[in-house]
Coordinates of C-alpha atoms in Angstrom, one line a residue:
Chain A
X1 CA 27.3 3.1 2.6
X2 CA 27.1 2.9 6.4
X3 CA 23.5 4.3 6.8
X4 CA 22.0 2.1 4.1
X5 CA 23.7 -0.9 5.6
X6 CA 22.3 -0.1 9.0
X7 CA 18.9 0.4 7.5
X8 CA 19.1 -2.9 5.5
X9 CA 20.2 -4.8 8.5
X10 CA 17.5 -3.3 10.7
X11 CA 14.8 -4.1 8.1
X12 CA 16.1 -7.7 8.0
X13 CA 16.1 -8.0 11.7
X14 CA 12.6 -6.7 12.0
X15 CA 11.5 -8.3 8.8
X16 CA 8.0 -9.4 9.9
X17 CA 6.9 -6.1 11.2
X18 CA 8.6 -4.3 8.3
X19 CA 6.7 -6.5 5.8
X20 CA 3.4 -6.0 7.6
X21 CA 3.9 -2.3 7.8
X22 CA 5.0 -2.2 4.2
X23 CA 1.8 -4.0 3.2
X24 CA -0.4 -1.5 5.0
X25 CA 1.4 1.2 3.1
X26 CA 0.9 -0.7 -0.1
X27 CA -2.9 -1.0 0.5
X28 CA -3.2 2.6 1.5
X29 CA -1.2 3.8 -1.5
X30 CA -3.1 1.6 -3.9
X31 CA -6.4 2.8 -2.5
X32 CA -5.3 6.5 -2.6
X33 CA -4.0 6.2 -6.2
X34 CA -7.1 4.2 -7.4
X35 CA -9.6 6.6 -5.9
X36 CA -7.9 9.5 -7.5
X37 CA -7.4 7.8 -10.8
X38 CA -10.9 6.5 -11.0
X39 CA -12.3 9.9 -10.2
X40 CA -10.1 11.6 -12.8
X41 CA -10.7 9.0 -15.5
X42 CA -14.4 8.6 -15.0
X43 CA -14.9 12.4 -14.9
X44 CA -12.9 12.7 -18.2
X45 CA -14.6 9.7 -19.8
X46 CA -18.2 10.6 -18.9
X47 CA -18.0 14.4 -19.6
X48 CA -16.0 13.8 -22.8
X49 CA -18.1 10.9 -24.1
X50 CA -20.9 12.2 -26.2
X51 CA -21.1 9.5 -28.8
X52 CA -20.2 12.3 -31.3
X53 CA -23.4 14.2 -30.7
X54 CA -23.9 17.6 -29.1
X55 CA -27.4 17.3 -27.8
X56 CA -30.4 15.0 -27.1
X57 CA -33.9 15.9 -27.9
X58 CA -36.6 14.2 -25.9
X59 CA -39.9 14.7 -24.2
X60 CA -40.0 17.3 -21.4
X61 CA -37.9 15.8 -18.6
X62 CA -34.6 16.3 -16.8
X63 CA -31.7 16.8 -19.2
X64 CA -29.6 14.4 -17.2
X65 CA -32.1 11.7 -17.6
X66 CA -32.3 12.2 -21.3
X67 CA -28.5 12.1 -21.7
X68 CA -28.1 9.0 -19.5
X69 CA -30.9 7.2 -21.3
X70 CA -30.0 8.2 -24.9
X71 CA -26.2 8.4 -24.8
X72 CA -25.2 6.0 -21.9
X73 CA -28.2 3.7 -22.1
X74 CA -28.4 3.4 -18.3
X75 CA -31.5 5.3 -17.4
X76 CA -35.2 4.7 -17.9
X77 CA -36.8 6.5 -20.9
X78 CA -38.7 9.6 -19.8
X79 CA -41.3 9.0 -22.5
X80 CA -41.7 9.3 -26.3
X81 CA -41.7 12.1 -28.7
X82 CA -43.5 12.2 -32.0
X83 CA -42.0 11.5 -35.4
X84 CA -42.9 15.1 -36.4
X85 CA -40.6 16.4 -33.7
X86 CA -37.7 14.5 -35.2
X87 CA -38.6 15.7 -38.7
X88 CA -38.7 19.2 -37.5
X89 CA -35.3 19.3 -35.8
X90 CA -33.8 17.3 -38.8
X91 CA -34.8 20.2 -41.0
X92 CA -33.4 22.9 -38.7
X93 CA -30.6 24.7 -40.5
X94 CA -28.5 24.6 -37.4
X95 CA -28.5 20.8 -37.3
X96 CA -25.9 18.8 -39.2
X97 CA -27.2 15.4 -38.2
X98 CA -30.2 14.1 -36.3
X99 CA -30.4 10.4 -35.6
X100 CA -33.6 9.0 -34.0
X101 CA -33.5 6.2 -31.5
X102 CA -36.2 4.0 -30.0
X103 CA -35.9 1.8 -27.0
X104 CA -38.1 -0.4 -24.9
X105 CA -36.9 -3.9 -25.4
X106 CA -34.0 -6.0 -24.3
X107 CA -32.2 -9.3 -25.0
X108 CA -31.1 -11.0 -21.8
X109 CA -30.7 -7.6 -20.0
X110 CA -28.9 -5.8 -22.9
X111 CA -30.9 -3.0 -24.5
X112 CA -32.2 -3.2 -28.0
X113 CA -31.9 0.2 -29.6
X114 CA -33.7 0.9 -32.8
X115 CA -32.1 3.5 -35.0
X116 CA -31.5 4.4 -38.6
X117 CA -28.5 3.7 -40.9
X118 CA -27.2 7.2 -40.3
X119 CA -25.9 6.0 -36.9
X120 CA -23.4 3.9 -38.8
X121 CA -22.9 5.9 -42.0
X122 CA -22.6 9.4 -40.6
X123 CA -22.3 9.5 -36.8
X124 CA -18.7 9.8 -35.5
X125 CA -18.3 8.6 -31.9
X126 CA -14.9 10.3 -31.9
X127 CA -13.4 12.7 -34.5
X128 CA -12.9 10.6 -37.6
X129 CA -14.2 7.4 -36.0
X130 CA -17.4 5.8 -37.1
X131 CA -19.0 2.6 -35.7
X132 CA -17.6 -0.2 -37.8
X133 CA -18.9 -3.7 -38.2
X134 CA -16.4 -6.5 -37.9
X135 CA -15.5 -8.4 -41.1
X136 CA -17.3 -10.6 -42.1
X137 CA -20.5 -8.8 -41.3
X138 CA -22.7 -5.9 -42.2
X139 CA -25.1 -3.3 -40.9
X140 CA -28.7 -4.4 -40.7
X141 CA -31.2 -3.9 -43.5
X142 CA -33.7 -1.3 -42.2
X143 CA -36.5 -3.3 -43.6
X144 CA -35.5 -6.7 -42.2
X145 CA -35.4 -8.3 -38.8
X146 CA -31.7 -8.0 -38.4
X147 CA -29.4 -6.9 -35.6
X148 CA -25.9 -5.5 -35.1
X149 CA -24.5 -6.5 -31.8
X150 CA -22.2 -4.3 -29.6
X151 CA -18.8 -5.8 -29.0
X152 CA -19.3 -6.1 -25.2
X153 CA -22.7 -7.8 -25.6
X154 CA -21.3 -10.2 -28.2
X155 CA -18.5 -11.1 -25.8
X156 CA -20.7 -11.5 -22.8
X157 CA -23.5 -13.5 -24.5
X158 CA -21.3 -15.3 -27.0
X159 CA -23.3 -13.9 -29.9
X160 CA -21.9 -14.3 -33.4
X161 CA -23.0 -13.6 -37.0
X162 CA -26.0 -15.8 -38.0
X163 CA -27.3 -16.2 -34.4
X164 CA -31.0 -15.7 -33.8
X165 CA -32.2 -13.5 -30.9
X166 CA -35.7 -13.1 -29.4
X167 CA -36.3 -9.7 -27.9
X168 CA -37.9 -9.4 -24.5
X169 CA -40.2 -6.5 -23.6
X170 CA -39.0 -3.8 -21.3
X171 CA -35.5 -2.6 -20.4
X172 CA -35.0 -5.3 -17.8
X173 CA -34.9 -9.0 -18.6
X174 CA -38.0 -11.0 -17.8
X175 CA -38.3 -14.4 -19.4
X176 CA -42.0 -14.3 -19.5
X177 CA -42.0 -11.1 -21.6
X178 CA -40.6 -12.6 -24.8
X179 CA -41.6 -11.0 -28.1
X180 CA -42.7 -13.2 -31.0
X181 CA -40.1 -11.8 -33.4
X182 CA -36.8 -13.3 -34.2
X183 CA -33.8 -11.2 -35.2
X184 CA -30.8 -12.5 -37.0
X185 CA -27.4 -11.2 -36.1
X186 CA -25.7 -9.8 -39.2
X187 CA -22.8 -8.0 -37.7
X188 CA -20.7 -7.5 -34.6
X189 CA -19.4 -3.9 -33.9
X190 CA -15.8 -3.3 -33.5
X191 CA -15.1 -2.2 -29.9
X192 CA -15.6 1.6 -29.6
X193 CA -15.2 1.7 -25.8
X194 CA -18.4 3.7 -25.7
X195 CA -21.9 2.7 -24.4
X196 CA -22.6 1.6 -28.0
X197 CA -20.7 -1.6 -27.2
X198 CA -23.3 -2.5 -24.6
X199 CA -26.4 -2.5 -26.8
X200 CA -27.9 -4.4 -29.7
X201 CA -28.8 -2.2 -32.6
X202 CA -31.8 -3.0 -34.7
X203 CA -33.8 -1.1 -37.3
X204 CA -35.9 1.8 -35.9
X205 CA -39.1 0.2 -37.1
X206 CA -38.2 -3.0 -35.4
X207 CA -38.7 -1.4 -32.0
X208 CA -41.6 0.7 -33.1
X209 CA -43.6 -2.1 -34.5
X210 CA -42.6 -4.9 -32.2
X211 CA -45.6 -7.1 -31.4
X212 CA -47.2 -6.1 -28.1
X213 CA -46.2 -2.5 -28.5
X214 CA -49.0 0.1 -28.6
X215 CA -49.9 0.5 -32.4
X216 CA -50.8 4.1 -31.7
X217 CA -47.1 4.8 -30.8
X218 CA -45.8 2.9 -33.9
X219 CA -44.0 6.0 -35.1
X220 CA -42.9 7.4 -31.8
X221 CA -39.3 7.8 -30.8
X222 CA -37.4 7.7 -27.5
X223 CA -35.1 10.5 -28.4
X224 CA -33.2 12.2 -31.2
X225 CA -29.4 12.5 -31.1
X226 CA -28.4 15.8 -32.5
X227 CA -25.2 17.0 -34.0
X228 CA -25.0 20.7 -34.6
X229 CA -23.3 22.4 -37.4
X230 CA -19.9 24.1 -36.9
X231 CA -20.1 27.1 -34.6
X232 CA -22.6 25.0 -32.5
X233 CA -22.5 27.2 -29.5
X234 CA -24.8 29.8 -31.0
X235 CA -26.9 27.1 -32.7
X236 CA -27.2 25.3 -29.4
X237 CA -28.3 28.4 -27.7
X238 CA -31.0 29.0 -30.3
X239 CA -32.4 25.5 -30.0
X240 CA -32.1 25.7 -26.2
X241 CA -34.2 28.8 -26.2
X242 CA -36.7 27.4 -28.7
X243 CA -37.3 24.1 -26.9
X244 CA -36.5 24.8 -23.3
X245 CA -37.6 28.4 -22.8
X246 CA -40.3 29.0 -25.4
X247 CA -41.6 25.5 -25.7
X248 CA -42.9 23.3 -22.8
X249 CA -43.4 19.9 -24.5
X250 CA -39.8 18.9 -25.3
X251 CA -36.4 19.1 -23.7
X252 CA -33.2 19.9 -25.6
X253 CA -30.4 18.5 -23.5
X254 CA -27.3 20.6 -24.6
X255 CA -24.4 20.5 -24.2
X256 CA -24.0 16.9 -23.2
X257 CA -20.5 17.3 -21.6
X258 CA -21.8 20.1 -19.4
X259 CA -24.8 18.1 -18.3
X260 CA -22.6 15.2 -17.3
X261 CA -20.3 17.6 -15.5
X262 CA -23.4 18.7 -13.5
X263 CA -23.9 15.1 -12.5
X264 CA -20.4 14.9 -11.3
X265 CA -20.9 18.1 -9.4
X266 CA -23.9 16.6 -7.7
X267 CA -22.0 13.5 -6.6
X268 CA -18.8 15.5 -5.8
X269 CA -19.5 14.9 -2.1
X270 CA -19.1 11.2 -2.7
X271 CA -15.8 11.8 -4.3
X272 CA -14.8 13.9 -1.3
X273 CA -15.8 11.1 1.1
X274 CA -13.9 8.5 -0.9
X275 CA -10.8 10.8 -1.0
X276 CA -11.1 11.5 2.7
X277 CA -11.3 7.8 3.5
X278 CA -8.2 7.2 1.3
X279 CA -6.4 10.0 3.0
X280 CA -7.3 8.6 6.4
X281 CA -6.1 5.1 5.4
X282 CA -2.9 6.7 4.2
X283 CA -2.5 8.5 7.5
X284 CA -3.2 5.4 9.5
X285 CA -0.7 3.4 7.4
X286 CA 1.9 6.1 8.0
X287 CA 1.1 6.0 11.7
X288 CA 1.7 2.2 11.6
X289 CA 5.3 2.9 10.5
X290 CA 5.7 5.1 13.5
X291 CA 4.2 2.5 15.8
X292 CA 6.2 -0.3 14.3
X293 CA 9.6 1.4 14.7
X294 CA 8.7 3.1 18.0
X295 CA 7.7 -0.2 19.6
X296 CA 11.0 -1.8 18.5
X297 CA 13.1 1.0 20.1
X298 CA 13.4 -0.8 23.4
X299 CA 15.1 -3.8 21.8
X300 CA 17.2 -1.5 19.6
X301 CA 18.6 0.6 22.4
X302 CA 21.6 -1.7 23.0
X303 CA 22.3 -1.9 19.3
X304 CA 22.2 1.9 19.1
X305 CA 24.5 2.1 22.1
X306 CA 27.0 -0.3 20.4
X307 CA 26.9 1.7 17.2
X308 CA 27.5 4.9 19.2
X309 CA 30.4 3.3 21.1
X310 CA 31.9 2.3 17.8
X311 CA 31.9 6.0 16.8
X312 CA 28.5 6.5 15.1
X313 CA 27.2 10.0 15.6
X314 CA 23.8 10.7 16.9
X315 CA 23.0 12.2 13.5
X316 CA 23.9 8.9 11.8
X317 CA 21.5 7.0 14.1
X318 CA 18.7 9.5 13.5
X319 CA 19.3 9.4 9.8
X320 CA 19.2 5.6 9.8
X321 CA 15.9 5.5 11.6
X322 CA 14.3 8.1 9.4
X323 CA 15.6 6.4 6.3
X324 CA 14.3 3.1 7.6
X325 CA 10.8 4.6 7.8
X326 CA 11.2 6.0 4.3
X327 CA 12.5 2.7 3.0
X328 CA 9.5 0.8 4.4
X329 CA 7.2 3.4 2.8
X330 CA 9.1 3.2 -0.5
X331 CA 8.9 -0.6 -0.7
X332 CA 5.3 -0.4 0.3
X333 CA 4.6 2.1 -2.5
X334 CA 6.3 -0.1 -5.0
X335 CA 3.9 -2.9 -4.0
X336 CA 1.1 -0.3 -4.1
X337 CA 1.4 -0.1 -7.8
X338 CA 0.6 -3.8 -8.1
X339 CA -2.4 -3.2 -5.9
X340 CA -3.3 -0.1 -7.9
X341 CA -3.4 -2.1 -11.2
X342 CA -5.4 -4.9 -9.6
X343 CA -8.0 -2.4 -8.2
X344 CA -8.1 -0.4 -11.5
X345 CA -8.5 -3.6 -13.5
X346 CA -11.5 -4.6 -11.4
X347 CA -13.0 -1.1 -11.5
X348 CA -12.5 -0.9 -15.2
X349 CA -14.3 -4.2 -15.7
X350 CA -17.2 -3.1 -13.5
X351 CA -17.5 0.4 -15.2
X352 CA -17.3 -1.2 -18.6
X353 CA -20.0 -3.7 -17.8
X354 CA -22.3 -1.1 -16.3
X355 CA -21.7 1.8 -18.8
X356 CA -19.7 0.6 -21.7
X357 CA -17.1 3.2 -20.8
X358 CA -13.5 1.9 -20.8
X359 CA -11.1 3.2 -18.2
X360 CA -7.4 2.7 -18.7
X361 CA -5.6 1.0 -15.8
X362 CA -2.2 1.8 -17.1
X363 CA -2.8 5.5 -17.9
X364 CA -0.4 7.8 -16.2
X365 CA -1.8 10.2 -13.6
X366 CA 0.0 12.8 -11.5
X367 CA -1.2 10.9 -8.4
X368 CA 1.3 8.2 -9.3
X369 CA 4.1 10.7 -8.6
X370 CA 2.7 12.7 -5.8
X371 CA 1.1 9.9 -3.8
X372 CA 4.4 7.8 -3.4
X373 CA 6.4 11.0 -2.7
X374 CA 3.8 12.1 -0.1
X375 CA 3.7 8.7 1.5
X376 CA 7.5 8.4 1.7
X377 CA 7.7 12.0 3.0
X378 CA 5.0 11.5 5.6
X379 CA 6.6 8.2 6.7
X380 CA 10.0 9.9 7.0
X381 CA 8.3 12.6 9.1
X382 CA 6.7 9.8 11.2
X383 CA 10.2 8.3 11.6
X384 CA 11.4 11.5 13.3
X385 CA 9.6 10.5 16.5
X386 CA 11.4 7.1 17.1
X387 CA 14.5 8.8 15.7
X388 CA 14.3 11.3 18.5
X389 CA 14.0 8.5 21.0
X390 CA 17.1 6.9 19.4
X391 CA 18.8 10.3 19.6
X392 CA 18.3 10.4 23.3
X393 CA 19.6 6.8 23.9
X394 CA 22.1 6.8 26.8
X395 CA 25.1 5.0 25.4
X396 CA 26.8 4.1 28.7
X397 CA 23.6 2.9 30.2
X398 CA 22.7 0.6 27.3
X399 CA 26.0 -1.0 26.5
X400 CA 25.4 -3.7 29.0
X401 CA 22.9 -6.4 28.0
X402 CA 19.5 -6.4 29.6
X403 CA 19.3 -9.6 31.6
Chain B
X1 CA 55.2 10.1 23.7
X2 CA 52.0 9.6 25.7
X3 CA 48.9 8.3 24.1
X4 CA 46.7 8.8 27.2
X5 CA 47.1 11.6 29.7
X6 CA 44.5 12.1 32.5
X7 CA 44.6 14.9 34.9
X8 CA 42.2 15.7 37.8
X9 CA 39.4 13.8 36.3
X10 CA 36.1 13.9 38.2
X11 CA 32.7 12.5 37.4
X12 CA 29.6 12.5 39.7
X13 CA 26.1 11.1 39.2
X14 CA 22.9 12.1 40.8
X15 CA 21.6 9.4 43.1
X16 CA 17.9 8.4 43.6
X17 CA 17.5 11.1 46.2
X18 CA 18.9 13.7 43.9
X19 CA 22.2 14.0 45.8
X20 CA 25.3 13.9 43.5
X21 CA 27.9 11.4 44.5
X22 CA 31.4 11.3 43.0
X23 CA 32.1 8.1 41.2
X24 CA 35.4 9.0 39.5
X25 CA 38.1 11.1 41.0
X26 CA 41.4 10.3 39.3
X27 CA 44.2 12.8 39.8
X28 CA 46.6 11.5 37.2
X29 CA 47.2 8.6 34.8
X30 CA 49.4 8.4 31.8
X31 CA 50.0 5.7 29.2
X32 CA 52.9 5.7 26.8
X33 CA 52.6 4.9 23.1
X34 CA 52.6 1.1 22.6
X35 CA 52.4 0.5 26.4
X36 CA 50.2 -2.1 27.9
X37 CA 48.8 -1.5 31.4
X38 CA 46.2 -3.0 33.6
X39 CA 43.9 -1.7 36.3
X40 CA 42.8 -4.0 39.0
X41 CA 39.3 -3.3 40.3
X42 CA 36.3 -5.1 41.7
X43 CA 32.8 -4.9 40.2
X44 CA 31.1 -1.6 40.9
X45 CA 34.3 0.3 41.5
X46 CA 33.7 2.6 38.5
X47 CA 36.1 0.9 36.1
X48 CA 33.6 0.9 33.2
X49 CA 32.6 4.6 33.9
X50 CA 36.3 5.4 33.8
X51 CA 36.8 3.7 30.5
X52 CA 33.6 5.4 29.1
X53 CA 35.1 8.8 30.1
X54 CA 38.3 8.0 28.3
X55 CA 36.4 6.8 25.3
X56 CA 34.4 10.0 25.3
X57 CA 31.1 8.2 25.7
X58 CA 30.7 10.1 29.0
X59 CA 31.8 13.7 29.6
X60 CA 33.7 14.4 32.8
X61 CA 32.5 17.1 35.2
X62 CA 36.1 18.4 35.4
X63 CA 39.6 17.5 34.6
X64 CA 41.3 16.7 31.3
X65 CA 41.7 13.6 29.1
X66 CA 44.2 13.8 26.3
X67 CA 44.1 11.1 23.7
X68 CA 47.1 11.3 21.3
X69 CA 47.5 14.9 22.3
X70 CA 43.9 15.8 21.7
X71 CA 41.9 17.1 24.7
X72 CA 38.8 14.9 24.7
X73 CA 36.8 16.7 27.3
X74 CA 36.9 20.0 25.4
X75 CA 35.5 18.5 22.2
X76 CA 31.9 18.6 21.1
X77 CA 30.0 15.3 21.1
X78 CA 30.4 14.7 17.3
X79 CA 34.1 15.5 17.6
X80 CA 34.4 13.0 20.5
X81 CA 32.5 10.4 18.4
X82 CA 35.0 11.0 15.6
X83 CA 38.0 10.8 17.9
X84 CA 36.6 7.6 19.4
X85 CA 36.0 6.1 16.0
X86 CA 39.5 6.9 14.7
X87 CA 41.7 6.7 17.7
X88 CA 40.2 4.3 20.2
X89 CA 39.3 0.6 20.0
X90 CA 36.9 -0.7 22.7
X91 CA 36.6 -4.3 23.8
X92 CA 33.7 -5.1 26.1
X93 CA 33.2 -7.9 28.6
X94 CA 29.9 -8.7 26.9
X95 CA 31.5 -8.5 23.4
X96 CA 28.7 -6.1 22.2
X97 CA 28.7 -7.6 18.7
X98 CA 25.8 -6.6 16.5
X99 CA 23.7 -9.7 16.2
X100 CA 22.3 -8.9 12.7
X101 CA 25.8 -8.5 11.2
X102 CA 28.2 -11.3 10.2
X103 CA 31.6 -11.6 11.7
X104 CA 33.2 -9.7 8.9
X105 CA 30.4 -7.1 8.8
X106 CA 30.9 -6.3 12.4
X107 CA 34.5 -5.5 11.7
X108 CA 33.6 -3.5 8.5
X109 CA 31.0 -1.5 10.4
X110 CA 33.6 -0.6 13.0
X111 CA 35.7 0.7 10.1
X112 CA 32.9 2.7 8.5
X113 CA 32.7 5.2 11.4
X114 CA 36.4 5.7 11.2
X115 CA 38.8 6.5 8.4
X116 CA 37.0 4.3 6.0
X117 CA 36.3 0.7 5.0
X118 CA 39.2 -1.4 4.1
X119 CA 37.8 -4.8 3.3
X120 CA 41.2 -6.5 2.9
X121 CA 42.4 -5.3 6.2
X122 CA 39.1 -6.4 7.9
X123 CA 39.6 -9.9 6.4
X124 CA 43.2 -9.9 7.5
X125 CA 42.2 -9.0 11.1
X126 CA 39.5 -11.7 11.2
X127 CA 42.1 -14.2 9.9
X128 CA 44.5 -12.9 12.5
X129 CA 42.1 -13.7 15.4
X130 CA 41.7 -17.2 14.0
X131 CA 38.3 -16.9 12.4
X132 CA 39.3 -17.2 8.7
X133 CA 36.5 -19.8 8.2
X134 CA 33.9 -17.7 10.0
X135 CA 33.7 -14.6 7.8
X136 CA 30.0 -15.0 7.2
X137 CA 28.9 -16.5 10.5
X138 CA 26.6 -14.5 12.7
X139 CA 27.5 -14.0 16.4
X140 CA 24.9 -16.5 17.5
X141 CA 26.7 -19.1 15.4
X142 CA 30.0 -18.5 17.3
X143 CA 31.2 -19.6 20.7
X144 CA 31.8 -17.0 23.3
X145 CA 35.5 -17.2 22.8
X146 CA 35.1 -16.7 19.1
X147 CA 32.7 -13.7 19.7
X148 CA 35.3 -12.0 21.8
X149 CA 37.9 -12.7 19.1
X150 CA 35.6 -10.8 16.6
X151 CA 35.4 -8.0 19.1
X152 CA 39.2 -7.8 19.2
X153 CA 39.3 -7.7 15.4
X154 CA 36.7 -4.9 15.4
X155 CA 38.5 -2.9 18.1
X156 CA 41.6 -2.9 15.9
X157 CA 39.8 -2.2 12.7
X158 CA 40.6 1.5 12.6
X159 CA 44.3 1.0 13.6
X160 CA 43.6 2.8 16.9
X161 CA 46.3 4.4 19.0
X162 CA 44.6 3.1 22.2
X163 CA 42.6 0.0 22.9
X164 CA 40.4 0.0 26.0
X165 CA 39.5 -3.5 27.3
X166 CA 36.8 -3.7 29.9
X167 CA 36.9 -7.2 31.6
X168 CA 37.6 -8.8 28.2
X169 CA 37.9 -12.3 29.8
X170 CA 35.0 -11.9 32.2
X171 CA 32.6 -14.1 30.3
X172 CA 35.2 -16.7 29.1
X173 CA 36.4 -20.0 30.5
X174 CA 40.0 -20.2 31.6
X175 CA 41.4 -21.6 28.4
X176 CA 39.6 -19.1 26.2
X177 CA 40.4 -16.3 28.6
X178 CA 44.1 -17.1 28.4
X179 CA 44.0 -17.3 24.6
X180 CA 41.9 -14.2 24.1
X181 CA 44.1 -12.1 26.4
X182 CA 47.2 -13.2 24.7
X183 CA 45.6 -12.4 21.4
X184 CA 44.6 -8.9 22.5
X185 CA 48.1 -8.2 23.7
X186 CA 49.8 -9.5 20.6
X187 CA 47.4 -7.9 18.2
X188 CA 47.8 -4.5 20.0
X189 CA 51.6 -4.9 19.7
X190 CA 51.4 -5.8 16.1
X191 CA 49.1 -2.9 15.3
X192 CA 51.2 -0.4 17.4
X193 CA 48.2 0.3 19.8
X194 CA 48.6 1.0 23.5
X195 CA 46.4 -1.1 25.7
X196 CA 44.6 -0.2 28.9
X197 CA 42.8 -3.2 30.4
X198 CA 40.6 -3.2 33.5
X199 CA 39.8 -6.5 35.2
X200 CA 39.4 -8.2 38.5
X201 CA 40.7 -11.5 37.0
X202 CA 44.0 -12.2 38.9
X203 CA 45.2 -14.6 36.2
X204 CA 44.6 -12.0 33.5
X205 CA 46.3 -9.3 35.5
X206 CA 49.3 -11.5 36.2
X207 CA 50.2 -11.3 32.5
X208 CA 50.9 -7.5 32.8
X209 CA 54.1 -6.0 34.0
X210 CA 52.2 -2.8 34.9
X211 CA 49.2 -3.3 37.1
X212 CA 47.7 -0.5 39.1
X213 CA 45.0 -0.8 41.7
X214 CA 41.9 1.1 40.6
X215 CA 40.8 1.7 44.2
X216 CA 44.0 3.6 44.8
X217 CA 43.8 5.4 41.5
X218 CA 40.2 6.4 41.9
X219 CA 40.0 8.6 45.0
X220 CA 36.2 8.5 45.0
X221 CA 36.4 4.8 45.4
X222 CA 38.9 5.0 48.2
X223 CA 36.8 7.6 50.0
X224 CA 33.7 5.5 49.7
X225 CA 35.3 2.3 50.8
X226 CA 38.6 2.8 52.6
X227 CA 39.0 -0.9 53.3
X228 CA 39.3 -1.6 49.7
X229 CA 42.6 0.2 49.6
X230 CA 44.0 -2.5 51.7
X231 CA 43.1 -5.2 49.2
X232 CA 46.3 -6.7 47.9

């Protein structure tokens, strides 16, 4: 009872510096937890998100570019492959499903992706989960100029069933490159929290035969999304050997998760820099507790002397100072959770807008346990230095007021 | 039964040039249970150092101090802290109240280092010193006389056997000084505590039957300033 009361009174007496120091801990803690959480969640989301496919077949190019372009819709297309290539892999006995896609146009910055009905009737973006069109609504007629809009695009552009859209040429929006065709929105996709939410789906032929496109490439495709049959490891290796080693014209990007993991390995240094910055901020914030309490020791000396004269042991005073440092850190870390949710909400919104991937700000991570414990522990350690100064306070010398 | 027994007590401090000079040299002093005694001494005569030695805040270089039959100078620091908290009440000239604590909390805190907190007794003490309507006032909201009253209540909080009062009226006007001194004496009597008061205030000292000259008691003082021994 005594030590908590001394701590409480001390925090009240030094309320301003305690609040400021607590806020610096809150910011540092929020940053540390956010950096960690974003890293973990984005790694899990991007390496685990395959759209339900195992591989991407495209023209000879970097596998990563193929995956980013065909699965995440965030990279330029490396070029086209022929319809025959699609037909060939479709017939391959190791392939369960092959869905062609074609790209090259946009509507106000959001990609138009041409595809076949298999994308909605057979592809599963997660086990047992197919892309579904909101009711009322339906999937496009492959022979008509109809579009199914991803949920994020619909939300951002305010598109609804029955709206008319005019595609623009290229993957980037340019008002002067409007195509002549009109497409009618016939359905809005239910949110899937995948990159599919960020695109507008139209019939494959719509992209291929859009006015202004090269008629010679009217049957070309941007990529083929491939789902292998069960036991896909061997099947994947066979196709990998066939396209990547024996062939030189096409690239078989497989397995998608591993290719994305390679991307994360390439940018691991950035993660490390972010983590280092977060650790440094945490150290500085912990140091601010030390500075804050240490700087107030001169004005506390008389109080400490009085407490000692009343019978308080040195150990009581030392414990109170250390507990005060820990209490500032603990209250700071409580506030850090508010900061964490604010940062995560902002990051989630940005990541979703850029990639369609949805992070979860309220998901539990181990960092939510170890970061507060580490911050409180470090702060308590930092409190040892002023506590030692308090320990050495000369009682007799400090009982008289400083005039 | 004696509550305080001092024998051959010596304490020296190193001066600025490194030479140690004896500040306290008291051959003997005793104080019986429930007794009230006063020491007369001028500023700088070592009175506060003497009380700090008795309270165990300072450790003597030699000699013995027995408080309620316990030898203070042979105890470890935590043991001295414990003995001080449970057996001694200390009233200071400058009150030494904790500014962030209310009147009642100052008394309760005094209890918390001793046998334990007794909220009802703390309230009774605060009422006894005439501050029943000031429980939740902070020291800055009290007059100097009221602050010293709180200090008196705090000193008695652990039902001490001995109360040390260091110039308790030094910062008070005459009226308040008279009232506070009477309060200290009465409260000590009521709580069966012996009282050792040091002061240079003639009016305060005149209230005591037993007044000893600290210059005569403290041989170090007498040696440093022989003329002081002649002071009536």
